[in-house]
PDB file of C-alpha atoms in Angstrom:
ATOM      1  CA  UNK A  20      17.726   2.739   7.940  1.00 95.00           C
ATOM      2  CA  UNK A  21      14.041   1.703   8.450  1.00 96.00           C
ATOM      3  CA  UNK A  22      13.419  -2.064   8.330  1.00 97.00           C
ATOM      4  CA  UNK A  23      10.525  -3.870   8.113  1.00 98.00           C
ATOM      5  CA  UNK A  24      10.665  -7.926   8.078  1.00 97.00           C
ATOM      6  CA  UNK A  25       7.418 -10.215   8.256  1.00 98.00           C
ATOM      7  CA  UNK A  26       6.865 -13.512   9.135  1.00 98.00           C
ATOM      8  CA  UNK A  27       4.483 -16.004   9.762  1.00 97.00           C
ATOM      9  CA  UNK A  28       2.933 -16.760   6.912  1.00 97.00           C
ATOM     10  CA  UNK A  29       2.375 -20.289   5.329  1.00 97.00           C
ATOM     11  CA  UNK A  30      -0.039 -23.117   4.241  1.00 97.00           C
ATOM     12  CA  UNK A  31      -3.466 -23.250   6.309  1.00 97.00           C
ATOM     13  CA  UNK A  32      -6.975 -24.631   5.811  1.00 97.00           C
ATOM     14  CA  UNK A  33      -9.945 -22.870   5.116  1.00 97.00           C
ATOM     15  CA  UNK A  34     -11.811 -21.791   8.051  1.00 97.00           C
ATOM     16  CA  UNK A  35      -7.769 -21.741  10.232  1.00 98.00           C
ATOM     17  CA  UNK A  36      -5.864 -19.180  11.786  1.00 98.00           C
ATOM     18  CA  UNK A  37      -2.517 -17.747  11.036  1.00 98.00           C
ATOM     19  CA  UNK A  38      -0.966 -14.845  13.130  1.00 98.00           C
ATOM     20  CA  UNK A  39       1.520 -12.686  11.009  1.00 98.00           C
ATOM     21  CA  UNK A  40       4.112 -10.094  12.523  1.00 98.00           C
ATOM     22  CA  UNK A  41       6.139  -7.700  11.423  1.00 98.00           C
ATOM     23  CA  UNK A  42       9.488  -6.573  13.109  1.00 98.00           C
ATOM     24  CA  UNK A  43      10.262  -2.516  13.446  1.00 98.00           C
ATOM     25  CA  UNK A  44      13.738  -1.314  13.009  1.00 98.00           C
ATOM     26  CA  UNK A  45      15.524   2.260  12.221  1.00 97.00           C
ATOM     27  CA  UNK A  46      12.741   4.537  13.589  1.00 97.00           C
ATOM     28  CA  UNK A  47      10.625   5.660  16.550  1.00 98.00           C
ATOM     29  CA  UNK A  48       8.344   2.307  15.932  1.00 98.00           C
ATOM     30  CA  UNK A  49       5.377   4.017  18.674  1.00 97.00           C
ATOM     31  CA  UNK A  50       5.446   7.745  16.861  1.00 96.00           C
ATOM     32  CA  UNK A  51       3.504   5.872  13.681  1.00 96.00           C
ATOM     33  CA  UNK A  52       0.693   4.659  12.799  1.00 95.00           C
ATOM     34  CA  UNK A  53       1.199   1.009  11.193  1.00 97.00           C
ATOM     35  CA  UNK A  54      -0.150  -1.072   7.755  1.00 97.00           C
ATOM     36  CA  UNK A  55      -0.903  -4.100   6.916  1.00 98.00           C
ATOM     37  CA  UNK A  56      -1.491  -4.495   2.898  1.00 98.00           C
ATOM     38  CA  UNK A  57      -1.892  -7.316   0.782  1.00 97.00           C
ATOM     39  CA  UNK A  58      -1.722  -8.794  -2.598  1.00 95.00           C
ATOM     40  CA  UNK A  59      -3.483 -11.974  -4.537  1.00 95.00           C
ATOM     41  CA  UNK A  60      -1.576 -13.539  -6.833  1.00 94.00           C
ATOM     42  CA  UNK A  61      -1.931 -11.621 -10.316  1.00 90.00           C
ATOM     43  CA  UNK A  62      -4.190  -8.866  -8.559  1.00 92.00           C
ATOM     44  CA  UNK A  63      -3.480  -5.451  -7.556  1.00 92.00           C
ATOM     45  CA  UNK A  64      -2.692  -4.023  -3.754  1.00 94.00           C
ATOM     46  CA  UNK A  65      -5.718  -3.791  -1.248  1.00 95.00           C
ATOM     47  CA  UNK A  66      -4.906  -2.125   1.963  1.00 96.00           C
ATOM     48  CA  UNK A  67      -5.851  -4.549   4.601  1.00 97.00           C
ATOM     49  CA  UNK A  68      -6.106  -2.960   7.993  1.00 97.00           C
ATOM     50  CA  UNK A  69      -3.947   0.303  10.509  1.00 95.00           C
ATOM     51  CA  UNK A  70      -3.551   0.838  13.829  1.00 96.00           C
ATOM     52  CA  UNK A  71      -2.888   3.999  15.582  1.00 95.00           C
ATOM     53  CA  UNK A  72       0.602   5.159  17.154  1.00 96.00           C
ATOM     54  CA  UNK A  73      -1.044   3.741  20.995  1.00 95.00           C
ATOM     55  CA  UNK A  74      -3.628   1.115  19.670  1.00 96.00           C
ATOM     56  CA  UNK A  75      -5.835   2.497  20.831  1.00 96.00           C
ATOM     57  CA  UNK A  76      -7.728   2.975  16.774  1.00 94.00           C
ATOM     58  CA  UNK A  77      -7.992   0.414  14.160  1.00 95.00           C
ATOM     59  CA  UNK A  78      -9.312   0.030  10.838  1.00 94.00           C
ATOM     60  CA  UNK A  79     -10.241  -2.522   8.541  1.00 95.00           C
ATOM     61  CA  UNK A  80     -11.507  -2.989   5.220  1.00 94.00           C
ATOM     62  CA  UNK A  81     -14.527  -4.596   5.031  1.00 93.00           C
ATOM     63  CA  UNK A  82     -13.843  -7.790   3.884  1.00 94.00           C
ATOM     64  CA  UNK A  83     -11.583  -8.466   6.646  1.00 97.00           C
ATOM     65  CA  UNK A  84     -13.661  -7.055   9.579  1.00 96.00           C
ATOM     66  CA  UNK A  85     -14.433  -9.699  11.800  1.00 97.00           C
ATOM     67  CA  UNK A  86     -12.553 -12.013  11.041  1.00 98.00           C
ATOM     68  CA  UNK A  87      -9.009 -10.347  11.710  1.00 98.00           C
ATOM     69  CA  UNK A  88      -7.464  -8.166  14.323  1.00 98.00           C
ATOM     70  CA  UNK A  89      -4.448  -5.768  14.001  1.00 98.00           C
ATOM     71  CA  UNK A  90      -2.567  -5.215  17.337  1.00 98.00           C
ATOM     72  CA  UNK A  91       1.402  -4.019  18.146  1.00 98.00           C
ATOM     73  CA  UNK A  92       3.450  -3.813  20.887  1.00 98.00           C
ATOM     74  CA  UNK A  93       5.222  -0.784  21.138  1.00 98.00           C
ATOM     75  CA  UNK A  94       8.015  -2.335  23.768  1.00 98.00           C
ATOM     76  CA  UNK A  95       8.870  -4.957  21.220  1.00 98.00           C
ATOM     77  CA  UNK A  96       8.490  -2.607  17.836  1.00 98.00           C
ATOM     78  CA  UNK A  97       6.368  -5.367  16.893  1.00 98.00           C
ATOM     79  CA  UNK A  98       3.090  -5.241  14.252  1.00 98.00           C
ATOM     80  CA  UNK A  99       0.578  -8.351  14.348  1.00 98.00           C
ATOM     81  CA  UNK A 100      -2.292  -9.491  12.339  1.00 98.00           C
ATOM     82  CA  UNK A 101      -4.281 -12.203  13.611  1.00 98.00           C
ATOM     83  CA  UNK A 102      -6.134 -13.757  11.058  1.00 98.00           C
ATOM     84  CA  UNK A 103      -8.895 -16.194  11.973  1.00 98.00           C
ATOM     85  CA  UNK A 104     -11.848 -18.081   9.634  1.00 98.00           C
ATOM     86  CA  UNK A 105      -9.467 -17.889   6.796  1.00 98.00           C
ATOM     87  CA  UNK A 106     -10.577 -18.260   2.825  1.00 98.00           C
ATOM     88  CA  UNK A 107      -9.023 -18.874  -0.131  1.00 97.00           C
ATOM     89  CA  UNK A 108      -9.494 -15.290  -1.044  1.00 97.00           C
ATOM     90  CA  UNK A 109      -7.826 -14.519   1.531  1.00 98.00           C
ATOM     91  CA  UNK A 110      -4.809 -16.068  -0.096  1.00 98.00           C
ATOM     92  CA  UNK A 111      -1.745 -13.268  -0.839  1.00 98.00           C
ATOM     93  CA  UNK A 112       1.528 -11.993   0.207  1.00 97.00           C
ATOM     94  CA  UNK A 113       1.313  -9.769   3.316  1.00 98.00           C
ATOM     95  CA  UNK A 114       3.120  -6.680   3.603  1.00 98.00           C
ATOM     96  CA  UNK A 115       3.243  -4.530   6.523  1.00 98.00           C
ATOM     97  CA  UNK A 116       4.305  -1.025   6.012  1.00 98.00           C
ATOM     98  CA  UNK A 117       4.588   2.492   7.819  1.00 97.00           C
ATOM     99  CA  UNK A 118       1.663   4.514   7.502  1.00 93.00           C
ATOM    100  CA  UNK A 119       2.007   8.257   7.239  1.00 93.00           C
ATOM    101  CA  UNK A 120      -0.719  11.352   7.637  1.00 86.00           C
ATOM    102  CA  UNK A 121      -0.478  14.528   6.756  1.00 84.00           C
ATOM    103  CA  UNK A 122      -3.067  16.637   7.883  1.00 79.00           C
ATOM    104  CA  UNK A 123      -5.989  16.972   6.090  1.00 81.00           C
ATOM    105  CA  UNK A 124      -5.721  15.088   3.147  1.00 85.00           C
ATOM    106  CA  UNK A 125      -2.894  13.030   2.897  1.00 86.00           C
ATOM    107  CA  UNK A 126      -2.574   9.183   3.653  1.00 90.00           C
ATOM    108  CA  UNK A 127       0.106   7.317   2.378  1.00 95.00           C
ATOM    109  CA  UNK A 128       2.814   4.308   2.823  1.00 97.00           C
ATOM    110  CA  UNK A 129       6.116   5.359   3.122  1.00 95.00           C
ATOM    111  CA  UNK A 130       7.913   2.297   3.973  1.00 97.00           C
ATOM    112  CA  UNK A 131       7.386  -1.062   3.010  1.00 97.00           C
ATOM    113  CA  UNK A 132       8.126  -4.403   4.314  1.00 97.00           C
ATOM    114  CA  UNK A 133       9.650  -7.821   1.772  1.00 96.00           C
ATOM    115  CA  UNK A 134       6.215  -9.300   2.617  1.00 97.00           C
ATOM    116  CA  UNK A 135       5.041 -12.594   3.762  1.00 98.00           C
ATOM    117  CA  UNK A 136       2.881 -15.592   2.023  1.00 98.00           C
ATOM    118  CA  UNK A 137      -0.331 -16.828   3.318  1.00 98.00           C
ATOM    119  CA  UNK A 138      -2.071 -19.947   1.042  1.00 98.00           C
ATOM    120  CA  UNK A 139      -5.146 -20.746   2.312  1.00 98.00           C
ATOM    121  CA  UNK A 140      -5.930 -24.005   0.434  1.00 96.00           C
ATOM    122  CA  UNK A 141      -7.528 -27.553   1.366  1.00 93.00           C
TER     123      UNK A 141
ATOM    124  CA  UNK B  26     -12.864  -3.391  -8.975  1.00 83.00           C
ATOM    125  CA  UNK B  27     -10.465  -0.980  -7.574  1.00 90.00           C
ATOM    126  CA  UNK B  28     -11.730   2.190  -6.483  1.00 94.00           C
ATOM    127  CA  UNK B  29      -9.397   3.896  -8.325  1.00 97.00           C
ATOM    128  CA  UNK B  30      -9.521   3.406 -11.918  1.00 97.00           C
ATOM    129  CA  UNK B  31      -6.188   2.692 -14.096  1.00 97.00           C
ATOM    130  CA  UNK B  32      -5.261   1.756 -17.528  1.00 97.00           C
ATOM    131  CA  UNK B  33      -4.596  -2.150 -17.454  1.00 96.00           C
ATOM    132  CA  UNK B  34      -0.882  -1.235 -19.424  1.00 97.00           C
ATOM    133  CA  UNK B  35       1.391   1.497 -21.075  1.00 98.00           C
ATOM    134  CA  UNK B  36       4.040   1.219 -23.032  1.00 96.00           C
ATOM    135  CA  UNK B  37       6.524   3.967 -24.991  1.00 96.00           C
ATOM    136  CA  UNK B  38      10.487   3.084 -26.264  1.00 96.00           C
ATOM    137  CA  UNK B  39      13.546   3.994 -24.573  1.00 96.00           C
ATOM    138  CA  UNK B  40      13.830   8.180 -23.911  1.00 96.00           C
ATOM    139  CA  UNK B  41      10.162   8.568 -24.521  1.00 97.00           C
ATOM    140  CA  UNK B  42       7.181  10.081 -21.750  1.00 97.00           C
ATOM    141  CA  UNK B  43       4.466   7.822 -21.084  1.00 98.00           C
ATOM    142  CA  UNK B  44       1.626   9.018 -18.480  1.00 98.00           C
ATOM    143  CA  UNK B  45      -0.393   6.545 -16.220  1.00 98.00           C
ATOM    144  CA  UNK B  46      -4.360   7.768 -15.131  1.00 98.00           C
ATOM    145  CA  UNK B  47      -5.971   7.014 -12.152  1.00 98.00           C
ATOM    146  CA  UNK B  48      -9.603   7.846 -12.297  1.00 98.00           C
ATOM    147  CA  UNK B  49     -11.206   8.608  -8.846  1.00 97.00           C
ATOM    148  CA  UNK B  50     -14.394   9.902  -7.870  1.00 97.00           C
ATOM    149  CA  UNK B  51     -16.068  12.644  -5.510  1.00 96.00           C
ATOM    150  CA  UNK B  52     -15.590  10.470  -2.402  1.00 96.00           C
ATOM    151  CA  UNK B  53     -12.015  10.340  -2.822  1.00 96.00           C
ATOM    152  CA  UNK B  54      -9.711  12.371  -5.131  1.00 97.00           C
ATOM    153  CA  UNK B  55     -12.835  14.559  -5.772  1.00 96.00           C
ATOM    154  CA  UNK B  56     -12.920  15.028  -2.024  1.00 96.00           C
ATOM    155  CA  UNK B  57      -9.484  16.502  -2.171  1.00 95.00           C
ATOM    156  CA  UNK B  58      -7.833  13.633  -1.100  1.00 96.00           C
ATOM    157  CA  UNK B  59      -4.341  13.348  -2.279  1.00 96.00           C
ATOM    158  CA  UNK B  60      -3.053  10.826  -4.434  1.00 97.00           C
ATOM    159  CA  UNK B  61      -0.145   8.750  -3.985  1.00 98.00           C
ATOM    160  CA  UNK B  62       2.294   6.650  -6.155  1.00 98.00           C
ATOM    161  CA  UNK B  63       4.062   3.341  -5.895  1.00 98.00           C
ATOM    162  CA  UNK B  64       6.339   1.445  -8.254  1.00 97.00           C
ATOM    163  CA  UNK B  65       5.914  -2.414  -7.562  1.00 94.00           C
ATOM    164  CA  UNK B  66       8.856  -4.686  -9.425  1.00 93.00           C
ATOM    165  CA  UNK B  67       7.932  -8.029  -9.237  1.00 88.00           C
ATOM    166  CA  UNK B  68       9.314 -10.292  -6.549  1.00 88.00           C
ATOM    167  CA  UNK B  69       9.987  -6.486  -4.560  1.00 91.00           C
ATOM    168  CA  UNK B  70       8.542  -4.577  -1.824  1.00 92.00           C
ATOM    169  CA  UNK B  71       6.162  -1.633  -3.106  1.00 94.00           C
ATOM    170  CA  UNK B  72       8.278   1.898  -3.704  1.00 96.00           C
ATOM    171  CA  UNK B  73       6.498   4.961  -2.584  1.00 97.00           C
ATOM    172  CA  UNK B  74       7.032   7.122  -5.806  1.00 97.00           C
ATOM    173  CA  UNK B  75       5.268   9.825  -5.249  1.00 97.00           C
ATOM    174  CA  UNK B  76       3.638  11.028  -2.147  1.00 96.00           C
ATOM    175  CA  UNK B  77       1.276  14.374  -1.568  1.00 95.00           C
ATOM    176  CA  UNK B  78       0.174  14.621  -5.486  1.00 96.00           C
ATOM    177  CA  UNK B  79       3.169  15.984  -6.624  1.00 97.00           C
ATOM    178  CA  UNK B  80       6.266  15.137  -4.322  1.00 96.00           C
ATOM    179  CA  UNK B  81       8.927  12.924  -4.937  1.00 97.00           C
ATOM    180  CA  UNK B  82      10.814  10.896  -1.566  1.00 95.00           C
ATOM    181  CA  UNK B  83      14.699  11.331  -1.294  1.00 95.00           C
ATOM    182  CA  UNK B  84      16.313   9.435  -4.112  1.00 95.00           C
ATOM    183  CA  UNK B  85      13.652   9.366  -6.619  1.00 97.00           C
ATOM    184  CA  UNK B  86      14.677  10.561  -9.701  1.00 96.00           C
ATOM    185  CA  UNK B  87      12.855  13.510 -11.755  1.00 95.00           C
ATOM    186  CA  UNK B  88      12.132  11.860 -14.222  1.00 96.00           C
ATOM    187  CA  UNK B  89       9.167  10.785 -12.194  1.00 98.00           C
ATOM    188  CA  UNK B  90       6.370  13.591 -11.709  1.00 98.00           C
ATOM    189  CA  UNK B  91       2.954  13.626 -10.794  1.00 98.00           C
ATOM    190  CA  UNK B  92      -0.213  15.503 -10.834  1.00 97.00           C
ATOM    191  CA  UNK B  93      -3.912  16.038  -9.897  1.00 97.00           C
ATOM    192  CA  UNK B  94      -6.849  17.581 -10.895  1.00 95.00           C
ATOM    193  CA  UNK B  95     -10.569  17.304 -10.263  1.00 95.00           C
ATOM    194  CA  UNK B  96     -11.231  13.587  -9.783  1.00 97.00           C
ATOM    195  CA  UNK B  97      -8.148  12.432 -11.567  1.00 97.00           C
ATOM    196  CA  UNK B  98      -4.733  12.514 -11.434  1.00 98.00           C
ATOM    197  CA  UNK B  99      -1.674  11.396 -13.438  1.00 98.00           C
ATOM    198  CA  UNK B 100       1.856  10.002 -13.408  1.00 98.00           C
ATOM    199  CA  UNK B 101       4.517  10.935 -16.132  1.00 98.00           C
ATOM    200  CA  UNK B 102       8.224   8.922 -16.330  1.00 97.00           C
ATOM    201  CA  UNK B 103      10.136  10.994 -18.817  1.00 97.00           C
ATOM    202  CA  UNK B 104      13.330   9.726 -20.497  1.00 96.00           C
ATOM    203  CA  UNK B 105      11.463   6.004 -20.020  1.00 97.00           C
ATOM    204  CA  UNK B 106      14.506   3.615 -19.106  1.00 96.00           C
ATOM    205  CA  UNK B 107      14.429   0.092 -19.071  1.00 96.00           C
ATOM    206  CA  UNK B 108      14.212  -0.033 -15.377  1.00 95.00           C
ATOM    207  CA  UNK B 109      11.211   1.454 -15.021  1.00 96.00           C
ATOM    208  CA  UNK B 110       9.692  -1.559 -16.484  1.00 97.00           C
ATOM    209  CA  UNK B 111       7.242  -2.405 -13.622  1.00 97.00           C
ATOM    210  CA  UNK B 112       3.839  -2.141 -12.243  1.00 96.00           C
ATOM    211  CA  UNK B 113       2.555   1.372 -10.836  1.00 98.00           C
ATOM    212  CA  UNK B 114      -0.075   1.713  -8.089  1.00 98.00           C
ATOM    213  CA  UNK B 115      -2.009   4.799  -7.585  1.00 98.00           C
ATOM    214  CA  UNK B 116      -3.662   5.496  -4.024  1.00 97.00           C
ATOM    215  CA  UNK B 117      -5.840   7.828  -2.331  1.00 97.00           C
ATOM    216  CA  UNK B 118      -8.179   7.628   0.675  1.00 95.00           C
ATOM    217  CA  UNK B 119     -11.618   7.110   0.356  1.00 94.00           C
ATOM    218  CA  UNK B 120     -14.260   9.070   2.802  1.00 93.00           C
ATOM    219  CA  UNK B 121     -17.555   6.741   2.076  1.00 94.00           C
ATOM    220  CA  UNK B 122     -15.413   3.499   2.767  1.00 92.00           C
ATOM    221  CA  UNK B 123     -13.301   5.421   5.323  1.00 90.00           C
ATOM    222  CA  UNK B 124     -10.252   3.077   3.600  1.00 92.00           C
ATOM    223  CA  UNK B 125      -7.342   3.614   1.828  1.00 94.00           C
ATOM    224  CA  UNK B 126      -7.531   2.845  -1.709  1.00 96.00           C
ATOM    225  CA  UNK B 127      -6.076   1.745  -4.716  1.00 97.00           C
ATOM    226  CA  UNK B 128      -5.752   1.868  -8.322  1.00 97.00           C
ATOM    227  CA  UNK B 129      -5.546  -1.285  -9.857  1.00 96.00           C
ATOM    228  CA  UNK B 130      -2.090  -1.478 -11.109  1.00 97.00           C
ATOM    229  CA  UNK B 131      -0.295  -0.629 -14.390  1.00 98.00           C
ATOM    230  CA  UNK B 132       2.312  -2.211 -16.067  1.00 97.00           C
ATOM    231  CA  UNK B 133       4.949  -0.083 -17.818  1.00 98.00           C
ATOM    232  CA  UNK B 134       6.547  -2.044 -20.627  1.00 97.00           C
ATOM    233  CA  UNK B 135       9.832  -0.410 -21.844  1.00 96.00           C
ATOM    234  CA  UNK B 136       9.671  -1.705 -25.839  1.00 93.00           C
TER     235      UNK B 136
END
């Protein structure tokens, strides 16, 4: 059975840091690209960042680019996000989830963490 | 604003077929990007629904279908039963933003 549980989240400042992870169980964790997706309280999903099978790729949206870094080790079937200069928008529950492609036009999240809660608030 | 554009809410009574849009343009499901589905219940992790346009994960039931054509697509839930009461993301991938993308959400109500 594929498992995904995060943690790390919790109450920081505006302008901290918070490093989230998300522990791989009940697949090959280094044959997939991995997810990290987020959502504000009373808003909709926003796909937050991926990182390929090695690590060797990653992607972020915009808002996030610069300011956080994706990484995973494959030994530990591990997923990070490393979030730094944080903002209250920045302020949602964290999910990390397995990201699938299917050649040539299909990109999709087949697996989904319980997700974890960031509040960035002064 | 989402990328993808959704109606805010749909409702329909026990038994009946209610459809959910998700409006896209020619940078994504224009482009021939597929479109993907997820049921969110509160206080849940998301539920990939529907995956490809049209395809339905293991365990899904049929009541669920979904479609796509031109720069839109659509999801039906026939026989509407009270659990399907949640929210329902739509998602495609975006070649100008080079992103994933979503709809922004619509909430099923089961009368």
């Amino acid at each position: 059975e594929v498992q995904l549980v995060e943690s790390g989240g919790g109450l920081v400042q505006p302008g901290g840091s918070l490093r989230l992870s998300c522990a791989a169980s009940g697949f090959t964790f280094s044959s997939y690209w991995m997810t990290w997706v987020r959502q504000a309280p009373g808003k909709g999903l926003e796909w937050v960042a991926n990182i390929k099978q090695d690590g060797s790729e990653k992607y972020y949206v915009d808002s996030v680019r610069g300011r956080f870094t994706i990484s995973r080790d494959n030994a530990k079937n591990s997923l990070y996000l490393q979030m730094n200069s944080l903002r209250a928008e920045d302020t949602a529950l964290y999910y990390c989830a397995r990201d699938r492609y299917a050649a040539p036009t299909s990109y999709y999240f087949d697996y989904w963490g319980q997700g974890t809660l960031v509040t960035v608030t002064s | 604003q989402s990328v993808l554009t959704q109606p805010p809410s749909v409702s329909g009574a026990p038994g009946q077929r209610v459809t959910i849009s998700c409006t896209g343009s020619s940078s994504n499901i224009g482009a021939g990007y597929d479109v993907h589905w997820y049921q969110k219940v509160p206080g849940t992790a998301p539920k990939l629904l529907i995956y490809g346009n049209s395809n339905r994960p293991s365990g899904v039931p049929d009541r669920f279908s979904g479609s796509k054509s031109g720069t839109s697509a659509s999801l039906a839930i026939t026989g509407l039963q009270a659990e399907d009461e949640a929210d329902y993301y739509c998602q495609s991938y975006d070649s100008s933003l080079s992103a994933r993308v979503f709809g922004g959400g619509t909430k099923v109500t089961v009368l």
